[in-house]
Amino acid sequence: IYTILFVGASDVYKRQDLKYIGTNYLVFDNSGKVVFTGLITSNLTILNTKILSEGIYLLSAGDNIKRKFIVMR
């Protein structure tokens, strides 16, 4: 699996293998609550983190992709 996850000033960029196009993703906060969802439509997905409070989040897509990321301002 080719996965790169990095945080910009207000966005999280996720580059994934083309086989995940059409897969739904979920973002969970530290308590396990789903804070937003979306659909992977290309090999680069941009998650807008402006709506998220500072903290640790889990990005989940398909059966195999599970990545933590931190939002800091």
PDB file of C-alpha atoms in Angstrom:
ATOM      1  CA  ILE A   1       0.000   0.000   0.000  1.00  0.00           C
ATOM      2  CA  TYR A   2       1.368   3.371  -1.001  1.00  0.00           C
ATOM      3  CA  THR A   3       0.261   5.842   1.646  1.00  0.00           C
ATOM      4  CA  ILE A   4       1.593   9.277   2.553  1.00  0.00           C
ATOM      5  CA  LEU A   5      -0.156  11.350   5.180  1.00  0.00           C
ATOM      6  CA  PHE A   6       0.968  14.846   6.047  1.00  0.00           C
ATOM      7  CA  VAL A   7      -0.607  17.870   7.640  1.00  0.00           C
ATOM      8  CA  GLY A   8      -0.580  21.357   6.126  1.00  0.00           C
ATOM      9  CA  ALA A   9      -1.757  24.560   7.756  1.00  0.00           C
ATOM     10  CA  SER A  10      -5.413  23.605   7.457  1.00  0.00           C
ATOM     11  CA  ASP A  11      -5.533  20.412   5.429  1.00  0.00           C
ATOM     12  CA  VAL A  12      -4.441  16.798   5.618  1.00  0.00           C
ATOM     13  CA  TYR A  13      -3.243  15.360   2.344  1.00  0.00           C
ATOM     14  CA  LYS A  14      -3.486  11.652   1.764  1.00  0.00           C
ATOM     15  CA  ARG A  15      -1.951   9.990  -1.271  1.00  0.00           C
ATOM     16  CA  GLN A  16      -3.043   6.426  -1.854  1.00  0.00           C
ATOM     17  CA  ASP A  17      -2.925   3.642  -4.354  1.00  0.00           C
ATOM     18  CA  LEU A  18      -5.346   3.985  -7.280  1.00  0.00           C
ATOM     19  CA  LYS A  19      -7.151   0.817  -6.165  1.00  0.00           C
ATOM     20  CA  TYR A  20      -8.772   2.814  -3.330  1.00  0.00           C
ATOM     21  CA  ILE A  21     -10.610   5.201  -5.665  1.00  0.00           C
ATOM     22  CA  GLY A  22     -14.312   4.806  -4.947  1.00  0.00           C
ATOM     23  CA  THR A  23     -13.666   3.807  -1.318  1.00  0.00           C
ATOM     24  CA  ASN A  24     -15.294   5.705   1.531  1.00  0.00           C
ATOM     25  CA  TYR A  25     -13.119   7.137   4.298  1.00  0.00           C
ATOM     26  CA  LEU A  26     -13.981   8.048   7.887  1.00  0.00           C
ATOM     27  CA  VAL A  27     -12.226  10.357  10.337  1.00  0.00           C
ATOM     28  CA  PHE A  28     -12.629   9.539  14.041  1.00  0.00           C
ATOM     29  CA  ASP A  29     -11.768  11.795  16.966  1.00  0.00           C
ATOM     30  CA  ASN A  30      -9.908  10.553  20.038  1.00  0.00           C
ATOM     31  CA  SER A  31     -13.156   9.356  21.665  1.00  0.00           C
ATOM     32  CA  GLY A  32     -14.056   7.202  18.638  1.00  0.00           C
ATOM     33  CA  LYS A  33     -16.776   9.509  17.295  1.00  0.00           C
ATOM     34  CA  VAL A  34     -16.943   9.872  13.493  1.00  0.00           C
ATOM     35  CA  VAL A  35     -16.307  13.566  12.786  1.00  0.00           C
ATOM     36  CA  PHE A  36     -16.576  13.406   9.005  1.00  0.00           C
ATOM     37  CA  THR A  37     -16.660  11.051   6.061  1.00  0.00           C
ATOM     38  CA  GLY A  38     -15.973  11.240   2.374  1.00  0.00           C
ATOM     39  CA  LEU A  39     -15.245   9.370  -0.812  1.00  0.00           C
ATOM     40  CA  ILE A  40     -11.793   8.854  -2.318  1.00  0.00           C
ATOM     41  CA  THR A  41     -12.130  10.149  -5.880  1.00  0.00           C
ATOM     42  CA  SER A  42      -8.468  10.316  -6.932  1.00  0.00           C
ATOM     43  CA  ASN A  43      -5.044   9.247  -5.714  1.00  0.00           C
ATOM     44  CA  LEU A  44      -4.761  12.499  -3.705  1.00  0.00           C
ATOM     45  CA  THR A  45      -7.406  13.235  -1.083  1.00  0.00           C
ATOM     46  CA  ILE A  46      -7.389  16.550   0.806  1.00  0.00           C
ATOM     47  CA  LEU A  47      -9.115  16.642   4.177  1.00  0.00           C
ATOM     48  CA  ASN A  48     -10.025  20.118   5.431  1.00  0.00           C
ATOM     49  CA  THR A  49      -8.992  20.210   9.099  1.00  0.00           C
ATOM     50  CA  LYS A  50     -10.330  23.732   9.779  1.00  0.00           C
ATOM     51  CA  ILE A  51     -13.496  22.143  11.183  1.00  0.00           C
ATOM     52  CA  LEU A  52     -11.515  19.987  13.634  1.00  0.00           C
ATOM     53  CA  SER A  53     -10.367  20.949  17.115  1.00  0.00           C
ATOM     54  CA  GLU A  54      -6.772  20.318  18.105  1.00  0.00           C
ATOM     55  CA  GLY A  55      -6.240  16.667  18.888  1.00  0.00           C
ATOM     56  CA  ILE A  56      -5.446  13.206  17.624  1.00  0.00           C
ATOM     57  CA  TYR A  57      -7.573  11.693  14.855  1.00  0.00           C
ATOM     58  CA  LEU A  58      -7.770   8.383  13.037  1.00  0.00           C
ATOM     59  CA  LEU A  59      -8.296   8.197   9.293  1.00  0.00           C
ATOM     60  CA  SER A  60      -9.795   4.908   8.137  1.00  0.00           C
ATOM     61  CA  ALA A  61     -10.384   3.878   4.522  1.00  0.00           C
ATOM     62  CA  GLY A  62     -11.322   0.432   3.316  1.00  0.00           C
ATOM     63  CA  ASP A  63     -10.097  -2.595   5.219  1.00  0.00           C
ATOM     64  CA  ASN A  64      -6.392  -1.791   5.226  1.00  0.00           C
ATOM     65  CA  ILE A  65      -5.772   1.938   5.658  1.00  0.00           C
ATOM     66  CA  LYS A  66      -5.709   3.199   9.239  1.00  0.00           C
ATOM     67  CA  ARG A  67      -3.589   6.274   9.955  1.00  0.00           C
ATOM     68  CA  LYS A  68      -3.385   8.614  12.933  1.00  0.00           C
ATOM     69  CA  PHE A  69      -2.823  12.322  12.495  1.00  0.00           C
ATOM     70  CA  ILE A  70      -2.560  15.273  14.860  1.00  0.00           C
ATOM     71  CA  VAL A  71      -4.208  18.662  14.395  1.00  0.00           C
ATOM     72  CA  MET A  72      -2.244  21.499  16.025  1.00  0.00           C
ATOM     73  CA  ARG A  73      -2.749  25.202  15.529  1.00  0.00           C
TER      74      ARG A  73
END
